[in-house]
C-alpha cells in the first residue's frame, strides 16, 4: 500500500467531506507521478468514495431506525387521541425534514377522507380540505392502500386533479408530496403526508421510513381509540350506576315524604309546614302561592306542569283552585320526585279544605255574635262575654266599629257585575274575618259590605285603625277597599247598646268617603273636617276646633298674641291685608307678619278653599264657645 492509498483510509477514518478525496490525486499529479500510479490512485479514490457512501447510508439508517424507535416509544406512552395525532405529524415532519406534514382520516359515513391534523400549514382552506376517494394524491392513497410520491404535484398526471384540491394545495404552495397509508390489517384508516414547497425527490429509503412510521402510527391511533372507547364505556357504566343510586335515593325520599306528610296531617300541620317538608326532601325551594303561575291555574288532573325552570302543582279540590306548590329552579325533575310534588299538593288541598271548614265555622260564630250586638243588644251580657271569651275576642277596652266595602273600578258597568260583586263580598268577608281573628275582634256581613268590631291598640286612634284596615283588606283582595270608622266605643260587650249607633256612624263615614271620591281609603269622622260634625253621633265641636285651629289658639295663649282675631278679620275682609289692617288698626306689615306666622302653624294650604271653609267654621264655633263661657 502506497502512502497516497493510506491517505484514503485516513480520510475514511475521520469522515472527511467528499471534496477531500480529490487531494491525494492532485498531490500525486503535482509531484510528477506516472499514469499507472495515477490510475491506481483514481481507482483507490473511487473505492474509498463507495465505502464512504456505504458507511454514510448505514449511519443514516441507524439514525432513522433510532428515531423510529424513539417515536414508537413516545406514541406508546400517549393516551389521548388528539395528542397521538399531533405527535405523529410532528415526528413525520422531523424524520423526513420536510416543511409541511399532515394527516387525514377516512370518514366511512361520508365515503371520503378529511384533513385531521397539520404541522407547518398556513392555509385555512388547506386545513379544512376533504378529498373524495381516488381524488388527488391523498384520495388515491386512501383508495388503493399504496404509497404515492410526486416531486411536482401539479405536473403529475397520475392523479385525479379537482379544482377544490388544487386550489387548497396551491394556497399552501406545496410542490413535492409523499403520502403513505395508515392501515390496520387490510383496512385503511387514513393517510400520512410529508411535503415541501419546492421540487424534491423522495428517495426509496425515505418512502420506506415514512411507511414504517405510518404502521406504528396506525397502531397508536387504534390504541388511543380503544382507550377512548374504554373510557366511554366506563363513563357509561358510572352514569348507569349513578342512575341506579339516584333512583334508589328517590324511592327512599318518596317513602320519607309520605311518612312526613302523614305525620303533618295527623298533628294538624299547615301549608307552610308541607312546603318546608317537601323542600327538604326534594332538595329545592318549595313555596305555596295563592295565584298559580303559567298554565297551572287552569290545569286539572292533579299533574304538575313545567313553568320555565320551575315546576307548578295546582292545589285544588272539587273544581276549585286554592293556589299551587311551586318548586323553584329544578328543570330536570325525576318522575318519582314529580309524583312527590303532586302528592304534596293533594295533601295541601286537604289541609286547606279542613282549615277553611274550621274557619267558616269560626266566621259564622263571630258573625253571629256581632249580629247579636247590633240587632239584639238586650241579650244577657254575661252570655255575650262568655261567647266572646270562647272566640278569644277582647271584651274590655275601647273598640271601633268599621264598615268596609270593595270599590272595584268599572265593576257596575260590566256584564258580570252581579257575579263579581258577590265574589268580592265573599272575599271581603274572608279577609275581614281573618283580620278580626288576628286582632281579637269580630266581623260579619251586612248591607252589601262587611262590618268589623276591632279593639283599639295603645295610643291608636279610630282614624289610624280605619286606614290600617283599608290598607290590609285592599292588599289581601288586591282591590280598593273603602273603610269608614266610628268614634271609639267603650267596652261594647258591657254596653252593647252603643254598637248599633256606632255602626251607623261608620256607614255614614263610608258613604262620605265614596261621595268625596276617596275610594280605597280609611277614615273616621275626625278626618272629614266640618263634615265629620254632621256625620258623627258625638258632635265633638271642641275636638273639631282643636284639630282645625288649636295650634293658633295655643300660640296666642303662650305668647299673648292676637292671631285668632287676625284670622277672623282677614277672612272677613276677603283675605285682603290692606282692609285687615284697617279693621285691626295696625300697620299692613304687621298683618303680613301675622299671616306668615299663621301659615307656619297651620300649613301652607290654610288659605285653600276647603281649608279656609273649615277654619272659618272653627273660628265661629270657637267664638260661640267663648261667648257661652262668658
XYZ file of C-alpha atoms in Angstrom:
630
model
C 0.000 0.000 0.000
C 1.425 3.329 -1.052
C 1.451 6.443 1.041
C -1.248 8.021 -1.124
C -3.529 4.967 -0.759
C -3.092 5.064 3.005
C -4.294 8.668 2.881
C -7.715 7.486 1.688
C -8.009 5.197 4.713
C -7.201 8.154 6.932
C -9.918 10.246 5.191
C -12.446 7.444 5.753
C -11.432 7.134 9.385
C -12.046 10.787 10.169
C -15.209 11.072 7.999
C -13.827 13.739 5.681
C -16.019 15.551 3.168
C -16.278 14.301 -0.425
C -14.088 17.142 -1.773
C -11.142 15.990 0.409
C -10.830 12.744 -1.606
C -9.537 14.631 -4.669
C -6.457 15.911 -2.769
C -4.246 12.751 -2.922
C -4.699 12.546 -6.735
C -3.858 16.220 -7.157
C -0.740 15.932 -4.978
C 0.479 12.856 -6.918
C -0.106 14.622 -10.254
C 1.774 17.651 -8.957
C 4.745 15.540 -7.862
C 5.053 14.033 -11.356
C 3.552 10.570 -10.732
C 3.226 8.306 -13.774
C -0.007 7.238 -15.477
C -0.119 3.854 -13.755
C 0.269 5.392 -10.320
C -2.404 7.985 -11.087
C -4.753 5.273 -12.351
C -4.272 3.255 -9.133
C -4.892 6.360 -7.059
C -8.086 7.129 -9.020
C -9.225 3.547 -8.514
C -8.490 3.776 -4.759
C -10.349 7.098 -4.630
C -13.498 5.604 -6.213
C -13.322 2.638 -3.879
C -12.947 4.933 -0.848
C -15.914 7.040 -2.007
C -18.063 3.920 -2.332
C -17.037 2.800 1.139
C -17.783 6.316 2.442
C -21.254 6.279 0.826
C -21.992 2.865 2.301
C -20.900 3.997 5.762
C -22.932 7.201 5.413
C -26.040 5.231 4.386
C -25.652 2.875 7.329
C -25.253 5.765 9.749
C -28.376 7.430 8.283
C -30.386 4.227 8.535
C -29.198 3.743 12.102
C -30.303 7.311 12.927
C -33.651 6.800 11.186
C -34.233 3.490 12.971
C -33.261 5.071 16.264
C -35.662 7.983 15.608
C -38.370 5.494 14.548
C -37.871 3.511 17.761
C -37.995 6.639 19.902
C -41.128 7.787 18.077
C -42.841 4.427 18.581
C -41.887 4.540 22.262
C -43.278 8.072 22.641
C -46.523 7.167 20.856
C -46.991 4.180 23.114
C -46.988 6.498 26.119
C -49.742 8.767 24.783
C -53.376 8.087 25.647
C -55.352 10.992 24.228
C -56.191 10.655 20.514
C -55.534 14.320 19.715
C -52.125 14.137 21.416
C -51.298 10.974 19.438
C -52.235 12.535 16.087
C -50.271 15.725 16.775
C -47.204 13.698 17.820
C -47.414 11.571 14.631
C -47.457 14.596 12.337
C -44.675 16.401 14.221
C -42.389 13.328 14.140
C -43.114 12.686 10.447
C -42.036 16.223 9.611
C -38.916 15.819 11.767
C -37.932 12.395 10.350
C -38.056 13.491 6.695
C -37.026 17.098 7.260
C -39.946 18.500 5.247
C -41.583 21.897 5.508
C -45.092 20.509 5.992
C -46.590 17.295 7.359
C -50.254 16.433 7.737
C -52.606 13.559 8.390
C -56.063 12.770 7.017
C -58.547 10.229 8.373
C -61.155 8.308 6.434
C -64.841 9.069 7.049
C -66.783 5.855 6.348
C -70.131 7.612 6.791
C -69.414 10.140 4.001
C -67.132 7.912 1.932
C -64.229 10.384 1.796
C -61.141 11.439 3.746
C -60.698 14.713 5.633
C -57.791 16.722 6.978
C -57.403 15.996 10.696
C -54.047 17.435 11.816
C -51.457 19.656 10.081
C -47.955 20.823 11.036
C -46.322 23.753 9.235
C -49.514 24.608 7.292
C -50.515 28.259 6.855
C -53.650 27.985 4.691
C -57.079 27.696 6.368
C -58.576 26.322 3.128
C -55.978 23.558 3.076
C -56.528 22.710 6.757
C -60.270 22.208 6.122
C -59.853 20.151 2.936
C -61.889 16.999 2.256
C -60.850 14.560 -0.511
C -63.100 12.066 -2.213
C -61.814 8.510 -2.593
C -59.479 8.453 -5.598
C -59.229 12.264 -5.811
C -55.768 13.842 -5.639
C -52.749 12.081 -4.244
C -54.271 11.552 -0.790
C -57.560 10.206 -2.133
C -55.661 7.744 -4.313
C -53.548 6.525 -1.370
C -56.703 6.128 0.770
C -58.420 4.192 -2.004
C -55.539 1.903 -3.068
C -53.761 1.480 0.301
C -50.434 2.103 -1.511
C -47.888 4.899 -1.013
C -47.627 7.564 -3.733
C -44.945 10.209 -4.239
C -44.541 13.113 -6.639
C -41.767 15.675 -6.988
C -44.177 18.147 -8.701
C -47.844 17.600 -7.881
C -49.379 19.976 -10.422
C -47.370 18.461 -13.305
C -48.115 14.866 -12.351
C -50.888 13.373 -14.465
C -51.281 10.181 -12.426
C -53.678 11.877 -10.016
C -57.286 12.995 -10.461
C -56.994 16.767 -10.109
C -60.048 18.675 -8.870
C -60.492 22.420 -8.534
C -61.116 22.190 -4.777
C -57.995 20.104 -4.087
C -55.729 22.011 -6.463
C -56.873 25.355 -5.062
C -56.134 24.250 -1.483
C -52.725 22.765 -2.437
C -51.946 25.940 -4.378
C -52.896 28.133 -1.402
C -50.456 26.146 0.729
C -47.766 26.332 -2.017
C -46.958 22.597 -1.941
C -44.955 21.034 -4.793
C -43.396 17.728 -3.711
C -45.720 15.396 -1.768
C -45.293 11.932 -0.266
C -48.307 10.063 1.081
C -48.393 6.652 2.793
C -51.453 4.769 4.054
C -52.306 4.249 7.721
C -53.564 0.654 7.803
C -54.944 -1.700 10.399
C -54.922 -5.131 8.876
C -56.493 -4.659 5.450
C -58.403 -1.511 6.430
C -57.099 1.950 5.564
C -57.928 4.423 8.327
C -56.109 7.443 6.906
C -53.093 8.865 5.106
C -49.848 10.368 6.468
C -48.195 13.040 4.305
C -44.829 14.795 4.119
C -44.470 17.684 1.666
C -42.198 20.543 0.573
C -42.930 23.852 -1.124
C -40.210 23.170 -3.701
C -39.399 20.347 -6.089
C -37.827 17.425 -4.246
C -37.155 13.768 -4.917
C -38.154 11.494 -2.056
C -35.757 8.534 -2.006
C -36.902 4.942 -1.659
C -35.456 4.779 1.858
C -37.489 7.835 2.886
C -40.688 6.339 1.485
C -39.982 3.123 3.398
C -39.138 5.074 6.562
C -42.415 7.030 6.445
C -44.297 3.808 5.701
C -42.761 2.112 8.748
C -43.609 5.109 10.856
C -47.178 5.056 9.489
C -47.540 1.436 10.622
C -46.553 2.409 14.170
C -48.806 5.440 13.994
C -51.818 3.349 12.936
C -51.324 1.061 15.936
C -51.041 4.101 18.228
C -54.257 5.566 16.766
C -56.050 2.272 17.223
C -54.807 2.039 20.807
C -55.953 5.591 21.551
C -59.354 4.841 20.017
C -59.675 1.687 22.093
C -58.729 3.619 25.230
C -61.265 6.311 24.363
C -63.935 3.659 23.825
C -62.960 2.029 27.120
C -63.189 5.349 28.926
C -66.550 5.989 27.298
C -67.802 2.554 28.343
C -66.570 3.139 31.889
C -68.241 6.530 31.937
C -71.489 4.927 30.735
C -71.211 2.332 33.489
C -70.595 5.077 36.051
C -73.618 7.005 34.785
C -75.742 3.881 34.934
C -74.527 3.264 38.475
C -75.301 6.882 39.380
C -78.801 6.496 37.923
C -79.366 3.354 39.969
C -78.156 5.091 43.127
C -80.262 8.144 42.304
C -83.382 6.059 41.723
C -82.755 4.279 44.982
C -82.399 7.647 46.703
C -85.557 8.922 45.041
C -87.543 5.935 46.266
C -86.200 6.478 49.763
C -87.125 10.166 49.547
C -90.621 9.285 48.355
C -91.069 6.954 51.319
C -89.714 9.644 53.643
C -92.018 12.357 52.298
C -95.005 10.009 52.558
C -94.231 9.415 56.235
C -93.653 13.108 56.913
C -96.831 14.234 55.145
C -98.848 11.654 57.040
C -97.382 12.930 60.295
C -98.184 16.541 59.305
C -101.823 15.688 58.588
C -102.197 13.786 61.857
C -100.766 16.577 64.010
C -102.648 19.331 62.162
C -99.735 20.950 60.332
C -100.186 23.896 57.995
C -99.492 24.657 54.345
C -96.064 26.098 55.032
C -95.146 23.001 57.050
C -95.906 20.892 53.977
C -93.809 23.194 51.747
C -90.889 23.041 54.196
C -91.033 19.236 54.394
C -91.133 18.823 50.608
C -88.304 21.372 50.196
C -86.099 19.344 52.490
C -86.894 16.040 50.794
C -86.590 17.274 47.181
C -83.561 19.435 47.879
C -85.102 22.595 46.406
C -87.120 25.638 47.387
C -90.859 24.850 47.518
C -93.396 27.559 48.306
C -97.165 27.863 48.314
C -98.627 30.646 46.153
C -102.265 31.657 46.030
C -102.167 32.563 42.319
C -100.573 29.737 40.288
C -98.182 30.976 37.565
C -98.428 29.896 33.936
C -100.979 27.265 32.896
C -101.166 25.620 36.324
C -104.122 27.742 37.343
C -106.294 26.058 34.710
C -104.724 22.604 34.603
C -106.578 19.681 36.050
C -105.954 16.067 36.867
C -103.548 16.823 39.715
C -100.487 16.773 37.438
C -97.554 19.173 37.866
C -96.663 21.374 34.898
C -93.419 22.988 33.793
C -93.070 26.780 34.029
C -89.606 27.770 32.810
C -87.134 26.249 35.269
C -89.882 25.719 37.870
C -92.494 23.010 38.441
C -96.015 24.003 39.462
C -98.520 21.618 41.083
C -102.020 23.059 41.413
C -103.642 22.805 44.842
C -107.310 22.193 44.055
C -110.331 20.210 45.112
C -113.850 19.896 43.744
C -113.061 22.094 40.744
C -111.832 24.944 42.979
C -108.195 26.056 42.874
C -106.723 27.264 46.166
C -103.243 28.012 44.814
C -100.201 25.961 43.881
C -96.997 24.455 45.214
C -94.038 25.817 43.204
C -90.679 24.021 43.109
C -88.102 26.629 42.125
C -85.235 26.145 39.637
C -85.397 22.362 39.227
C -85.905 21.937 35.455
C -84.824 18.259 35.456
C -87.133 16.528 37.901
C -87.217 12.776 38.374
C -90.682 11.220 37.784
C -90.752 9.939 41.354
C -89.900 13.417 42.678
C -92.557 14.843 40.381
C -95.096 12.455 41.865
C -93.924 13.508 45.336
C -94.635 17.155 44.493
C -98.107 16.223 43.183
C -98.855 14.184 46.308
C -97.795 17.138 48.463
C -100.187 19.373 46.508
C -103.016 16.906 47.226
C -102.200 16.899 50.947
C -102.080 20.714 50.880
C -105.550 20.874 49.323
C -106.910 18.588 52.065
C -105.340 20.763 54.770
C -106.767 23.919 53.190
C -110.223 22.370 52.937
C -110.085 21.370 56.601
C -108.812 24.805 57.599
C -111.454 26.549 55.510
C -114.202 24.465 57.063
C -112.940 25.359 60.539
C -112.521 28.980 59.525
C -116.018 29.190 58.076
C -117.411 27.762 61.290
C -115.478 30.324 63.332
C -116.569 33.091 60.926
C -120.194 32.133 61.438
C -119.795 32.166 65.203
C -118.010 35.536 65.177
C -120.574 36.934 62.748
C -123.482 35.704 64.868
C -122.026 37.352 67.988
C -121.557 40.694 66.187
C -125.053 40.412 64.684
C -126.468 39.944 68.185
C -124.612 43.039 69.385
C -126.079 45.040 66.503
C -129.611 43.624 66.443
C -130.287 42.349 69.969
C -128.266 44.433 72.438
C -130.664 43.479 75.270
C -129.397 39.895 75.400
C -127.793 38.556 78.566
C -124.448 40.338 78.779
C -122.861 37.505 80.751
C -123.606 35.106 77.900
C -122.250 37.604 75.373
C -118.969 37.833 77.284
C -118.707 34.029 77.529
C -119.233 33.690 73.775
C -116.564 36.346 73.183
C -114.144 34.559 75.528
C -114.538 31.295 73.591
C -113.530 33.208 70.443
C -110.588 34.912 72.209
C -112.263 38.241 71.429
C -111.290 41.259 73.513
C -114.314 42.180 75.674
C -112.829 45.111 77.552
C -111.254 48.349 76.478
C -112.297 50.724 73.706
C -113.373 49.330 70.327
C -114.128 50.834 66.942
C -116.893 49.766 64.582
C -115.715 49.760 60.941
C -117.826 49.496 57.787
C -115.907 48.203 54.724
C -116.835 47.797 51.091
C -114.964 46.836 47.900
C -114.839 49.642 45.312
C -113.841 47.896 42.080
C -113.428 50.468 39.288
C -115.922 49.897 36.460
C -117.451 46.846 38.078
C -121.003 48.135 37.847
C -120.716 48.642 34.110
C -119.526 45.114 33.485
C -121.891 42.487 32.177
C -120.972 40.132 35.030
C -121.243 42.840 37.727
C -123.557 40.736 39.893
C -121.222 37.756 39.959
C -118.215 39.972 40.638
C -119.895 41.825 43.481
C -120.937 38.538 45.051
C -117.386 37.193 44.750
C -115.974 40.468 46.126
C -118.282 40.324 49.146
C -117.235 36.735 49.836
C -113.532 37.584 49.564
C -114.001 40.690 51.705
C -115.811 38.655 54.344
C -112.975 36.078 54.452
C -110.276 38.738 54.672
C -112.195 40.695 57.321
C -112.846 37.549 59.379
C -109.137 36.714 59.270
C -108.231 40.253 60.354
C -110.811 40.132 63.158
C -109.446 36.802 64.405
C -105.850 38.058 64.446
C -106.844 41.276 66.265
C -109.211 39.538 68.731
C -112.252 41.245 67.251
C -115.454 40.322 65.420
C -116.628 40.534 61.795
C -119.895 39.991 59.940
C -121.557 40.685 56.596
C -124.150 43.462 56.459
C -125.718 45.902 53.968
C -123.694 44.677 50.974
C -120.407 45.081 52.803
C -118.606 43.957 55.918
C -118.741 45.287 59.480
C -115.897 44.801 61.966
C -115.603 45.432 65.676
C -111.901 45.792 66.499
C -110.156 46.802 69.729
C -108.007 49.930 69.691
C -104.321 49.471 70.384
C -102.386 51.626 72.861
C -102.209 55.185 71.555
C -104.162 54.245 68.429
C -106.975 56.425 67.087
C -110.101 55.408 65.211
C -108.803 57.157 62.070
C -105.486 55.277 62.224
C -107.283 51.960 62.669
C -109.519 52.742 59.671
C -106.528 53.499 57.456
C -104.721 50.342 58.552
C -107.824 48.250 57.925
C -108.337 49.701 54.427
C -104.689 49.021 53.575
C -104.781 45.464 54.940
C -108.049 44.466 53.263
C -107.098 46.166 49.977
C -103.779 44.312 49.956
C -105.457 40.984 50.673
C -108.068 41.451 47.926
C -105.823 43.414 45.538
C -108.759 45.726 45.070
C -109.501 49.131 46.656
C -111.429 48.715 49.905
C -113.030 51.780 51.493
C -113.421 51.777 55.292
C -115.412 54.148 57.498
C -114.860 54.147 61.260
C -116.957 55.199 64.225
C -115.794 57.032 67.273
C -114.400 54.681 69.946
C -116.975 52.551 71.807
C -116.073 51.785 75.417
C -116.449 48.120 76.473
C -119.035 47.114 73.809
C -119.813 43.796 75.499
C -120.592 45.561 78.751
C -122.648 48.238 76.958
C -123.841 46.622 73.714
C -126.449 49.339 73.087
C -123.646 51.588 71.777
C -122.615 49.236 68.949
C -125.553 49.831 66.569
C -125.274 53.677 66.625
C -121.533 53.344 66.126
C -122.169 51.152 63.083
C -124.491 53.787 61.613
C -121.792 56.424 62.132
C -119.222 54.185 60.416
C -121.612 53.678 57.474
C -122.071 57.438 57.132
C -118.296 57.917 57.071
C -118.023 55.187 54.440
C -120.627 56.816 52.205
C -118.999 60.241 52.717
C -115.631 58.845 51.546
C -117.249 57.424 48.417
C -119.052 60.699 47.685
C -115.753 62.565 48.126
C -114.152 60.149 45.601
C -111.788 58.794 48.236
C -112.338 55.129 47.411
C -109.726 52.789 48.802
C -109.104 54.970 51.862
C -109.989 54.600 55.513
C -111.189 57.467 57.720
C -113.179 58.396 60.811
C -115.372 61.449 61.361
C -112.391 63.349 62.775
C -110.679 63.077 59.347
C -113.582 64.712 57.479
C -113.377 68.188 58.989
C -116.684 70.024 59.478
C -118.375 67.210 57.528
C -117.408 64.930 60.397
C -119.509 67.096 62.744
C -122.549 66.240 60.670
C -121.714 62.525 60.441
C -120.602 61.807 63.991
C -123.098 60.995 66.749
C -120.989 62.706 69.405
C -120.881 66.157 67.714
C -117.404 66.762 69.101
C -117.285 70.537 68.460
C -114.412 71.118 70.838
C -112.376 68.388 69.136
C -113.121 69.861 65.696
C -111.944 73.323 66.798
C -108.830 71.850 68.369
C -107.928 69.850 65.246
C -108.571 72.817 62.951
C -107.140 75.911 64.710
C -105.907 74.522 68.013
C -102.263 75.369 67.263
C -103.121 79.039 66.684
C -105.211 79.240 69.902
C -102.391 77.644 71.889
C -99.858 80.065 70.367
C -101.984 83.051 71.380
C -102.235 81.727 74.936
C -98.486 81.147 75.248
C -97.295 84.349 73.590
C -100.161 86.735 74.301
C -100.572 87.375 70.536
C -103.776 88.061 68.632
C -103.543 85.587 65.731
C -107.102 84.213 66.148
C -108.601 87.706 65.879
C -106.305 88.449 62.934
C -107.551 85.326 61.099
C -111.172 86.308 61.736
C -110.562 89.839 60.397
C -108.531 88.507 57.482
C -111.346 86.228 56.261
C -113.979 88.905 56.982
C -112.110 91.354 54.716
C -111.948 88.881 51.844
C -108.329 87.899 52.712
C -107.129 91.444 51.906
C -104.162 92.577 54.081
C -104.975 96.259 53.359
C -108.555 96.038 54.642
C -107.493 93.772 57.501
C -105.051 96.371 58.862
C -107.881 98.954 58.861
C -110.134 96.662 60.901
C -107.339 95.864 63.353
C -105.828 99.382 63.325
C -102.312 98.021 62.768
C -99.685 98.510 60.089
C -100.005 96.356 56.946
C -96.577 94.831 57.646
C -97.883 93.627 60.983
C -100.748 91.892 59.178
C -98.287 90.286 56.761
C -96.127 89.022 59.613
C -99.143 87.562 61.424
C -100.417 85.864 58.248
C -96.960 84.353 57.726
C -96.934 83.069 61.318
C -100.416 81.538 60.874
C -99.173 79.750 57.746
C -96.301 78.235 59.708
C -98.709 76.971 62.365
C -101.482 75.635 60.091
C -99.552 74.695 56.980
C -99.070 76.364 53.592
C -102.552 75.345 52.291
C -104.557 77.033 55.066
C -105.945 79.609 52.597
C -107.167 77.000 50.094
C -110.974 76.991 49.680
C -111.551 73.708 51.538
C -109.244 74.572 54.449
C -110.466 78.168 54.599
C -114.078 76.966 54.943
C -113.182 74.656 57.840
C -111.053 77.336 59.545
C -113.844 79.926 59.313
C -116.335 77.440 60.769
C -113.902 76.616 63.568
C -113.462 80.367 64.251
C -117.248 80.778 64.543
C -117.584 77.788 66.849
C -114.664 78.994 68.946
C -116.266 82.460 69.263
C -119.591 80.870 70.274
C -117.864 78.746 72.879
C -116.137 81.821 74.343
C -119.450 83.697 74.414
C -121.167 80.841 76.253
C -118.347 80.672 78.809
C -118.515 84.440 79.454
